[in-house]
PDB file of C-alpha atoms in Angstrom:
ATOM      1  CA  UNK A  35      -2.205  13.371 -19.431  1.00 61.00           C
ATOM      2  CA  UNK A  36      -2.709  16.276 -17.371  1.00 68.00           C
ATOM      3  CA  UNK A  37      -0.042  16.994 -14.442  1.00 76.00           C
ATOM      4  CA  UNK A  38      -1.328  19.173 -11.133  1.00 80.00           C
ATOM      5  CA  UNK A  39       0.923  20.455  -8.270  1.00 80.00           C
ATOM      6  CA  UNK A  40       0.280  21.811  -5.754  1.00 76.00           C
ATOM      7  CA  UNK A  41       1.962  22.506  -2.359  1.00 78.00           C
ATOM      8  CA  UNK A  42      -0.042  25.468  -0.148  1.00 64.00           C
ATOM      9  CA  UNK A  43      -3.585  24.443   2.611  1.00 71.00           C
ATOM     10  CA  UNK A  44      -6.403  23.343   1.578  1.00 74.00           C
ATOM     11  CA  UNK A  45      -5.780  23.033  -2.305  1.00 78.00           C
ATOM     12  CA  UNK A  46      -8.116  21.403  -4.764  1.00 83.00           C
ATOM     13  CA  UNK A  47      -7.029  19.594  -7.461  1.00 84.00           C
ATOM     14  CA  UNK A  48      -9.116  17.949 -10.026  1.00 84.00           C
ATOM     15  CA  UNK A  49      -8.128  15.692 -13.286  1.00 80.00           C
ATOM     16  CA  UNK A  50     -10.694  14.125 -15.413  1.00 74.00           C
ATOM     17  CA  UNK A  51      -8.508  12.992 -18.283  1.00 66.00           C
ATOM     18  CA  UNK A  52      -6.754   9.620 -18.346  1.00 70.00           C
ATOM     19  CA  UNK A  53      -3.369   9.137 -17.017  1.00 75.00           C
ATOM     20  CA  UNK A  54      -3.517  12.396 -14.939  1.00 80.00           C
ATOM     21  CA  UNK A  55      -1.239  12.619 -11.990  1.00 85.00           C
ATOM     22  CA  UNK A  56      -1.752  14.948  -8.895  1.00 86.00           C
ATOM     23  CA  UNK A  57       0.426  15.934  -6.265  1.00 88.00           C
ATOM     24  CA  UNK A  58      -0.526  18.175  -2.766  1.00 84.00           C
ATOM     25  CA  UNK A  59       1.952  18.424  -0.151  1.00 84.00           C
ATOM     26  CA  UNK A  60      -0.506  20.463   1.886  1.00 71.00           C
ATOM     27  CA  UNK A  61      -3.015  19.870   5.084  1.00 74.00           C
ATOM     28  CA  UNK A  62      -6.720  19.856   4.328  1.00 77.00           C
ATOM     29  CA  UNK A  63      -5.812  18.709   0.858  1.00 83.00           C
ATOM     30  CA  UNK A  64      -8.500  17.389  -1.941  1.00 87.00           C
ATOM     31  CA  UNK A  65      -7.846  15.285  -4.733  1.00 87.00           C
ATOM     32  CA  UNK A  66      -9.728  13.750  -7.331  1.00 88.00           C
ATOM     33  CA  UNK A  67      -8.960  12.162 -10.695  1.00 86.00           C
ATOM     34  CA  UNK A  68     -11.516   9.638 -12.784  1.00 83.00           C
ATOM     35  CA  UNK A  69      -9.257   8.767 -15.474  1.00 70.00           C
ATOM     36  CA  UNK A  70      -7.715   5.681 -15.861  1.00 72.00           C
ATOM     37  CA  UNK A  71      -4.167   4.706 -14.306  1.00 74.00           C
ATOM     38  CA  UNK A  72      -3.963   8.063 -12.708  1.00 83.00           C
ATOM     39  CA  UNK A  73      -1.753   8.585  -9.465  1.00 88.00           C
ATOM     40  CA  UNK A  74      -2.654  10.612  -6.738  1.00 88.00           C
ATOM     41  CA  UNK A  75      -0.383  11.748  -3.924  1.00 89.00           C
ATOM     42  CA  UNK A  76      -0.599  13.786  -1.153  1.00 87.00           C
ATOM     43  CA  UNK A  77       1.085  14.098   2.543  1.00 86.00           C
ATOM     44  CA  UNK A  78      -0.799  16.688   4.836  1.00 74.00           C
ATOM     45  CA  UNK A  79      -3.082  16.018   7.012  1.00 74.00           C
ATOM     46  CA  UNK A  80      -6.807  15.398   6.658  1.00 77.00           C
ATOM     47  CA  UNK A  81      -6.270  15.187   3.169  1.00 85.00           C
ATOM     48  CA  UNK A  82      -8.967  13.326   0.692  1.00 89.00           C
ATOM     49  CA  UNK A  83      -7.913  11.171  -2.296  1.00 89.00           C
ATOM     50  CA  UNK A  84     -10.561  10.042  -4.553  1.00 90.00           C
ATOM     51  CA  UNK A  85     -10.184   8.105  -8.168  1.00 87.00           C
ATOM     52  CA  UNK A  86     -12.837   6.028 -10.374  1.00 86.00           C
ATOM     53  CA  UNK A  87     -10.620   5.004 -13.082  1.00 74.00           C
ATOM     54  CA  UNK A  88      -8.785   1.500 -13.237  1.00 71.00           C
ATOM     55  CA  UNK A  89      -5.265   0.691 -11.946  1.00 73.00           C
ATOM     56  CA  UNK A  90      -5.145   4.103 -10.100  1.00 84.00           C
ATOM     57  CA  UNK A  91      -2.541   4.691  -7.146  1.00 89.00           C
ATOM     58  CA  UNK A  92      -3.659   6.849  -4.200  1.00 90.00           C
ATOM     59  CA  UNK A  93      -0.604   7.837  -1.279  1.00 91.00           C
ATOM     60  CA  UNK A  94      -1.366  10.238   1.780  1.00 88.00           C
ATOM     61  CA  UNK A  95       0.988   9.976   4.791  1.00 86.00           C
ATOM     62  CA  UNK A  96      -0.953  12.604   6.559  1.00 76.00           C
ATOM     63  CA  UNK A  97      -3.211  11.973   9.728  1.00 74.00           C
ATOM     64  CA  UNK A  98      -6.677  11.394   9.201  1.00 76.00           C
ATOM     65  CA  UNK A  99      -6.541  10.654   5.452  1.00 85.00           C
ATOM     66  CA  UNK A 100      -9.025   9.220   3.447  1.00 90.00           C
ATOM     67  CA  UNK A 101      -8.648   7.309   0.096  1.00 91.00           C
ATOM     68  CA  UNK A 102     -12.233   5.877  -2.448  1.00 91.00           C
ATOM     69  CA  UNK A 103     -10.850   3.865  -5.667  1.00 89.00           C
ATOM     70  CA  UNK A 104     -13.578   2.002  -7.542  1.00 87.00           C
ATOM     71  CA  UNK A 105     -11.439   1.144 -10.022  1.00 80.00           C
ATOM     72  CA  UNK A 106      -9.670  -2.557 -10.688  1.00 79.00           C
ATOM     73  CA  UNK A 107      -6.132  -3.372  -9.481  1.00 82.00           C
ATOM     74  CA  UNK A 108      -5.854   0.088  -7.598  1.00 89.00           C
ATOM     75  CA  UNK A 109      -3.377   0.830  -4.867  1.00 92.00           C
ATOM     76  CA  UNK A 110      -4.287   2.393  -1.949  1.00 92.00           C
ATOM     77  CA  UNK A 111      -1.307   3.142   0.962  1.00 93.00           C
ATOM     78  CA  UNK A 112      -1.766   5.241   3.790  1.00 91.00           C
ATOM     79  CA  UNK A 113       0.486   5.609   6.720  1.00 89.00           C
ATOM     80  CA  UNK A 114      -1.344   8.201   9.028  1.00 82.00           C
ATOM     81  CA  UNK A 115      -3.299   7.536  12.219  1.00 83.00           C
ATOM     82  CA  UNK A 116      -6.941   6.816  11.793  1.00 85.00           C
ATOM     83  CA  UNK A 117      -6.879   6.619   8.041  1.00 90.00           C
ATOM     84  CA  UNK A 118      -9.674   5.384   5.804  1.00 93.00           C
ATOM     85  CA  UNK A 119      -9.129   3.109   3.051  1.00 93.00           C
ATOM     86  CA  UNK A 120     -12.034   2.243   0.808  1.00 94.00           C
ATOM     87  CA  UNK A 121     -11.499  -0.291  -3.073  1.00 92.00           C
ATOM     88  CA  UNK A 122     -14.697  -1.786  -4.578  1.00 91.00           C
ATOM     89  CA  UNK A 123     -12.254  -2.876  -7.774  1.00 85.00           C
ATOM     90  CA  UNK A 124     -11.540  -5.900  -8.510  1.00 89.00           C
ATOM     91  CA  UNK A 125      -7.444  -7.248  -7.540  1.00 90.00           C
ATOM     92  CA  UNK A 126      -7.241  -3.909  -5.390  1.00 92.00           C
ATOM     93  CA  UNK A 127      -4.250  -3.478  -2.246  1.00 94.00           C
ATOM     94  CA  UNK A 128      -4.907  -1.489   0.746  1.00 94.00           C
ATOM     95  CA  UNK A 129      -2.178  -1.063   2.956  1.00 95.00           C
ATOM     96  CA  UNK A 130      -2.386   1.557   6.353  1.00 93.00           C
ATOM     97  CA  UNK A 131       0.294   1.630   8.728  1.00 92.00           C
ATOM     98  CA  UNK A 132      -1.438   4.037  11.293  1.00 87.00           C
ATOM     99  CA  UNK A 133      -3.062   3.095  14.500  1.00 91.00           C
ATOM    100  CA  UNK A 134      -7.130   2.692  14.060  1.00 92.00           C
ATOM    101  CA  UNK A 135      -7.137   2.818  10.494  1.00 93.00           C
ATOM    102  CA  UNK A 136      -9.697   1.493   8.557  1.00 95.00           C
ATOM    103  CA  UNK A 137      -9.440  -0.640   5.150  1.00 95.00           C
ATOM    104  CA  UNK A 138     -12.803  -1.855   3.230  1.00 96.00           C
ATOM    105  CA  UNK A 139     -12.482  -3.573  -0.284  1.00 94.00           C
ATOM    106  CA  UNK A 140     -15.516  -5.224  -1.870  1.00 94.00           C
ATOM    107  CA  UNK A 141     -14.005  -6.559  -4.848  1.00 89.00           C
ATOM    108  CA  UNK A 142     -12.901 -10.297  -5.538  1.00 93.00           C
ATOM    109  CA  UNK A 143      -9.097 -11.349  -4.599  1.00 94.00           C
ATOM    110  CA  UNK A 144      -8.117  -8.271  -2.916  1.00 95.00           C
ATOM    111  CA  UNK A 145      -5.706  -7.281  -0.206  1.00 96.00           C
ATOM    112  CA  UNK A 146      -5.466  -5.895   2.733  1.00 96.00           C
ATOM    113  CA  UNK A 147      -3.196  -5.119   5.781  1.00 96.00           C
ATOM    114  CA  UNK A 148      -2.730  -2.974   8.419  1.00 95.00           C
ATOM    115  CA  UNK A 149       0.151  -2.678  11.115  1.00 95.00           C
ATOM    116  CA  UNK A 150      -1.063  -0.059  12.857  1.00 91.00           C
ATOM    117  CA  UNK A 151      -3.076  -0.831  16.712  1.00 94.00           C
ATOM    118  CA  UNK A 152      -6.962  -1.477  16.974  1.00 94.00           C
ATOM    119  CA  UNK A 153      -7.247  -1.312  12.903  1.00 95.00           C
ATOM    120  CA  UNK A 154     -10.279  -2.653  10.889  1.00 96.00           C
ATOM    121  CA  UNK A 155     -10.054  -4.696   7.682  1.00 96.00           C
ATOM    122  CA  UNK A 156     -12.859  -5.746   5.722  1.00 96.00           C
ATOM    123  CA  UNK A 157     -13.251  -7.659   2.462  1.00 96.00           C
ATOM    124  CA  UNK A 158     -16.988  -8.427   1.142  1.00 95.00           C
ATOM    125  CA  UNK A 159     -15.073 -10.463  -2.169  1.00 94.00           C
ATOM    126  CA  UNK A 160     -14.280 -13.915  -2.684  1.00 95.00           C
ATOM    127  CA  UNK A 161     -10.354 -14.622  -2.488  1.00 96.00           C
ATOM    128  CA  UNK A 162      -9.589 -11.787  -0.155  1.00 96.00           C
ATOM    129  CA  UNK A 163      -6.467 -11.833   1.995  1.00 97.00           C
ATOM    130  CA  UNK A 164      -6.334 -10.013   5.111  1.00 97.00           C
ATOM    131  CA  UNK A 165      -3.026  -9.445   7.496  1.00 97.00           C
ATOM    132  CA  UNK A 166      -3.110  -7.407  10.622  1.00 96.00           C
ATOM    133  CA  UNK A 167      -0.295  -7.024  12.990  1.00 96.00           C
ATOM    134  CA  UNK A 168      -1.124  -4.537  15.386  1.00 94.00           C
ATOM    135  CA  UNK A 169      -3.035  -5.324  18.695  1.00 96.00           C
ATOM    136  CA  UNK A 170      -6.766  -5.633  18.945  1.00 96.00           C
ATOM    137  CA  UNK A 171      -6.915  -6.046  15.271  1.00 97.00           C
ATOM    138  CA  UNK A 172     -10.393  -6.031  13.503  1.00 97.00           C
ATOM    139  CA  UNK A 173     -10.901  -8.364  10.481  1.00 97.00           C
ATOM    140  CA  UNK A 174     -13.548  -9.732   8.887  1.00 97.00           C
ATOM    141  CA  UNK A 175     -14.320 -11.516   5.630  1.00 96.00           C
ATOM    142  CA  UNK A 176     -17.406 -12.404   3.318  1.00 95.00           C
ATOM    143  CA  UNK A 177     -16.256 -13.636   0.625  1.00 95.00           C
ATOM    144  CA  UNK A 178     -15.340 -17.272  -0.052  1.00 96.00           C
ATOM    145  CA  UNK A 179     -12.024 -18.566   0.389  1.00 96.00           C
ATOM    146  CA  UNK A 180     -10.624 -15.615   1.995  1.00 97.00           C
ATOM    147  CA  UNK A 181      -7.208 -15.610   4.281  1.00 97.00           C
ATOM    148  CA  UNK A 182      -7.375 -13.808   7.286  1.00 97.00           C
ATOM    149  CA  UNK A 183      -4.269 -13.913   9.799  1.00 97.00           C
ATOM    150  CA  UNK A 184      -3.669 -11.270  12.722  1.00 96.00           C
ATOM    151  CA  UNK A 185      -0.087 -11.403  15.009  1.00 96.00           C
ATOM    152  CA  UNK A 186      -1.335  -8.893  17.301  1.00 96.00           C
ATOM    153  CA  UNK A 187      -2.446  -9.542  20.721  1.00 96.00           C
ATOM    154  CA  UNK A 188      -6.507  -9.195  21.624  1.00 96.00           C
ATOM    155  CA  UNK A 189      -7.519  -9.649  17.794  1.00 97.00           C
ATOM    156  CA  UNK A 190     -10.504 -10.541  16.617  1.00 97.00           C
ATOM    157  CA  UNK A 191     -11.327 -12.393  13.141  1.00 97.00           C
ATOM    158  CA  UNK A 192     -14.756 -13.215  11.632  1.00 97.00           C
ATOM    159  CA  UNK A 193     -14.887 -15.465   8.102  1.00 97.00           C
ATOM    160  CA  UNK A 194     -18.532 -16.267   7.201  1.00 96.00           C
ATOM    161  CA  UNK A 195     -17.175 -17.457   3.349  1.00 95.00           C
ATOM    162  CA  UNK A 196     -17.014 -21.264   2.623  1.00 96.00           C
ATOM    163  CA  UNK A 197     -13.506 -22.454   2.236  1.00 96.00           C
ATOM    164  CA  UNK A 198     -11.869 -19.952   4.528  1.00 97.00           C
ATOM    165  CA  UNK A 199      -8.912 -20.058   6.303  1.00 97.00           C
ATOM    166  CA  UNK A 200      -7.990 -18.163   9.630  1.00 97.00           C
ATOM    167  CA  UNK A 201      -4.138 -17.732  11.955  1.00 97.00           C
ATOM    168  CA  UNK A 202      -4.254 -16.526  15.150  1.00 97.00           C
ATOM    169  CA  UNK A 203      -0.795 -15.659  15.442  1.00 96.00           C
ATOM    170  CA  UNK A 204      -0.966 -13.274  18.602  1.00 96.00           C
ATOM    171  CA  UNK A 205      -2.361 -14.107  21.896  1.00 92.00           C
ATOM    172  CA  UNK A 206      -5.789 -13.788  24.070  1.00 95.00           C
ATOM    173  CA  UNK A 207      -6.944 -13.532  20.266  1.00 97.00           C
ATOM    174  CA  UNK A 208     -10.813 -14.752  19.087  1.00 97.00           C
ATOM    175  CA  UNK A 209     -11.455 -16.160  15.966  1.00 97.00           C
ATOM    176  CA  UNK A 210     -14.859 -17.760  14.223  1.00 97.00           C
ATOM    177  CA  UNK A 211     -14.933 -19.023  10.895  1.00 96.00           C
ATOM    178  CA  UNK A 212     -18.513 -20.395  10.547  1.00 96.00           C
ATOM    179  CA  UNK A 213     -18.169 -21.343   6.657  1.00 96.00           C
ATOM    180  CA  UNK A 214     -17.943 -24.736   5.031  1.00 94.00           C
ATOM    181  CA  UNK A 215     -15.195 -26.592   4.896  1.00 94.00           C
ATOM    182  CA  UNK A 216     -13.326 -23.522   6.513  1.00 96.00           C
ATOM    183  CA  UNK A 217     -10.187 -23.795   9.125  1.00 97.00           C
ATOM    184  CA  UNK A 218      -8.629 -22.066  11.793  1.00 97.00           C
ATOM    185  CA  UNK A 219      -5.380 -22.034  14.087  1.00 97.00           C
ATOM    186  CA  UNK A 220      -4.318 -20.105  16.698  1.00 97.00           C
ATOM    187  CA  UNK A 221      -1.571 -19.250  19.687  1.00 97.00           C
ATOM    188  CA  UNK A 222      -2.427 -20.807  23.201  1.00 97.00           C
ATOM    189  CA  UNK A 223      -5.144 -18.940  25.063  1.00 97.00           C
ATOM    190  CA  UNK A 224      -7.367 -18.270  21.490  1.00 97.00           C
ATOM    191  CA  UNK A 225     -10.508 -19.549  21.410  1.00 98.00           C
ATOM    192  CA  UNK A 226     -11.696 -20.419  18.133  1.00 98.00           C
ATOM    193  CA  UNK A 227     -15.102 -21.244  17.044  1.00 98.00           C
ATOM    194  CA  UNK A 228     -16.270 -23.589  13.587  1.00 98.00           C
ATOM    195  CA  UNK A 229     -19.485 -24.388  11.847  1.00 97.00           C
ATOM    196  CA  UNK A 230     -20.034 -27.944  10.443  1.00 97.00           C
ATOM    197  CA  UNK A 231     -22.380 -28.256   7.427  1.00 96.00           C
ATOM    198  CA  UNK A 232     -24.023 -31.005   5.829  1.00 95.00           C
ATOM    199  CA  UNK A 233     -26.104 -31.303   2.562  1.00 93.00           C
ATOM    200  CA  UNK A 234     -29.840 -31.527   2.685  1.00 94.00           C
ATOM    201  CA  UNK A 235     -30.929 -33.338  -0.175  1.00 93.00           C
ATOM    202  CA  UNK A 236     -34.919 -32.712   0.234  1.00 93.00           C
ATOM    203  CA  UNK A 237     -33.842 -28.931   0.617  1.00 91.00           C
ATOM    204  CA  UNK A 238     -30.898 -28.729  -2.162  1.00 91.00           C
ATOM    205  CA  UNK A 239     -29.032 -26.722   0.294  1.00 93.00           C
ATOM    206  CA  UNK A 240     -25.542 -27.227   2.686  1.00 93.00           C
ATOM    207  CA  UNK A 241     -27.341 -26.240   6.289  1.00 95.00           C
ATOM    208  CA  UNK A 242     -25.588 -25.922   9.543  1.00 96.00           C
ATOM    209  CA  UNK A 243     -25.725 -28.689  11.910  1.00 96.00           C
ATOM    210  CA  UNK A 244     -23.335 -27.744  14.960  1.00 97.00           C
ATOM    211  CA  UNK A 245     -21.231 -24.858  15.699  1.00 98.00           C
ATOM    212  CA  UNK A 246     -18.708 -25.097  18.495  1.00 98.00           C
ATOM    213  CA  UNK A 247     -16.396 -22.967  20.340  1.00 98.00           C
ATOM    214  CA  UNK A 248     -13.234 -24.250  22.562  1.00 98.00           C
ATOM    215  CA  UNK A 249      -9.933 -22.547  23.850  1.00 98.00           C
ATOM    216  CA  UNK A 250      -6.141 -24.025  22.429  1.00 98.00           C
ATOM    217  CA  UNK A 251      -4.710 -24.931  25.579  1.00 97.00           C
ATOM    218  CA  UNK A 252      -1.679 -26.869  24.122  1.00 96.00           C
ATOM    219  CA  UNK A 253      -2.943 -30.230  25.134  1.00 96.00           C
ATOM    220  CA  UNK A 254      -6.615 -30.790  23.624  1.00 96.00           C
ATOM    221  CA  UNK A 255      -5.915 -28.331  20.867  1.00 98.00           C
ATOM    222  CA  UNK A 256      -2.563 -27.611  19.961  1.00 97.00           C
ATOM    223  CA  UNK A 257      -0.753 -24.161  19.045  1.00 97.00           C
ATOM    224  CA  UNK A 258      -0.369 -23.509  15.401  1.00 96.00           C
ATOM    225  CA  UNK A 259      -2.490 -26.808  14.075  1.00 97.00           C
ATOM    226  CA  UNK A 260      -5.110 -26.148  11.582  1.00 97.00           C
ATOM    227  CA  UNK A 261      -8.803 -27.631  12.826  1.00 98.00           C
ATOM    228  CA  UNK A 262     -12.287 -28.423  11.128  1.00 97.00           C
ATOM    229  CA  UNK A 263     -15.168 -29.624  12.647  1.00 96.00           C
ATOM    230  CA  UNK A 264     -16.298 -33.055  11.862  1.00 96.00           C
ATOM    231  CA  UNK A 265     -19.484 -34.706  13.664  1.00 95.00           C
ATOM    232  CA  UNK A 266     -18.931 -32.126  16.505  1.00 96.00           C
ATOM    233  CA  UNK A 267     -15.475 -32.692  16.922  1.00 96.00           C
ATOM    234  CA  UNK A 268     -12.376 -30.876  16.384  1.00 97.00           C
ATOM    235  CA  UNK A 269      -9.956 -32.339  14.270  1.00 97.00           C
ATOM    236  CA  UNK A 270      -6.917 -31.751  12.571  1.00 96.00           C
ATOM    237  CA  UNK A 271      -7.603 -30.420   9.162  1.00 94.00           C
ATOM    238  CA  UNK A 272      -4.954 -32.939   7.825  1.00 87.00           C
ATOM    239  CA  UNK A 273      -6.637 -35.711   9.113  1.00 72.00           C
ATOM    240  CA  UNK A 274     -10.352 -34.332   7.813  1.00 63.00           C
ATOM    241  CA  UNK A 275     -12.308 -36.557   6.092  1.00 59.00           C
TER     242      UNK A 275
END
């Protein structure tokens, strides 16, 4: 239950014991803490935040920041430029604000978004939910039935988990989502590309049989409509079979 302050450049603070909480206010800042539940904050620059223990909470508004919790259910929020988020727990939030940040979680049913221009978001664990509204947006999922959606202009999305589910909510935007039985929508002027999958008895495996790409243009494929690909067509995802 330790408690460590500081507010001068370039301090080093370091809590082993559960429940710690550490504070630095200034630039070049280092914290780390492998208790459990312990809550790290710090707002200069080019600070580093690191914690191992479970449910820990990790804050830097400075520039250049980065932030490592392996932990479950952490919290990770960072609101300077360039940023670097990094969970591999289980249930974990990332949040960056900052233009070209960068958010990486690994474990199952995490969360991540980013507001800030040409940011990068990716989740390796199943149940993932990625939101990016900044322009030329990164995002890109493994895990099965993951969420992606990006408002931002020039984004790009990538779902490779079955049962995915993508929004391209700004425009000139590229999506694929190459899993099975995944879907994707987008704003006029996306293109969007799908994988269709069938079983293979002889091989006890789903293997891919077409993959297709094709721009919304309003007409063809409509704004905002969810599609899957069925016999090498695209077709409303209501309407699937």
């Amino acid at each position: 239950c330790s408690k460590l302050a500081a507010s001068g450049d370039s301090s080093k603070l370091a809590a082993l014991g559960d429940f710690s909480q550490l504070v630095a206010s200034g630039n070049s800042s280092q914290l780390v803490a492998s208790g459990n539940a312990s809550q790290l904050a710090a707002s200069g620059n080019s600070s580093k935040l690191v914690a191992s223990g479970y449910a820990s909470q990790l804050v830097a508004s400075g520039n250049a920041s980065q932030l490592a919790a392996s932990g479950n259910s952490s919290k990770l929020v960072a609101s300077g430029n360039a940023s670097q988020l990094v969970a591999s727990g289980y249930f974990s939030q990332l949040v960056a604000s900052g233009y070209f940040s960068q958010l990486v979680a690994s474990g199952n049913a995490s969360q991540l978004a980013a507001s800030g221009y040409a940011s990068k978001l990716v989740a390796s664990g199943k149940c993932s939910k990625l939101a990016a509204s900044g322009d030329s947006s990164k995002l890109a999922a493994l895990g099965d039935s993951s969420k992606l959606a990006a408002s931002g202009k020039y984004s790009k999305l990538a779902a490779s988990g079955d049962s995915s589910q993508l929004e391209l909510n700004g425009k000139y935007s590229v999506g694929a989502c190459i899993g099975y039985d995944s879907k994707i929508k987008g704003k006029i002027g996306c293109w969007i590309t799908l994988a269709e999958w069938k079983r293979d008895d002889s091989l006890e495996k789903w293997i891919p049989v077409c993959v297709r790409s094709a721009q919304i243009d309003g007409d063809i494929l409509k704004e905002d409509v969810f599609y899957k690909l069925e016999k090498g067509e695209f077709v409303e995802a209501d309407n699937a079979k």
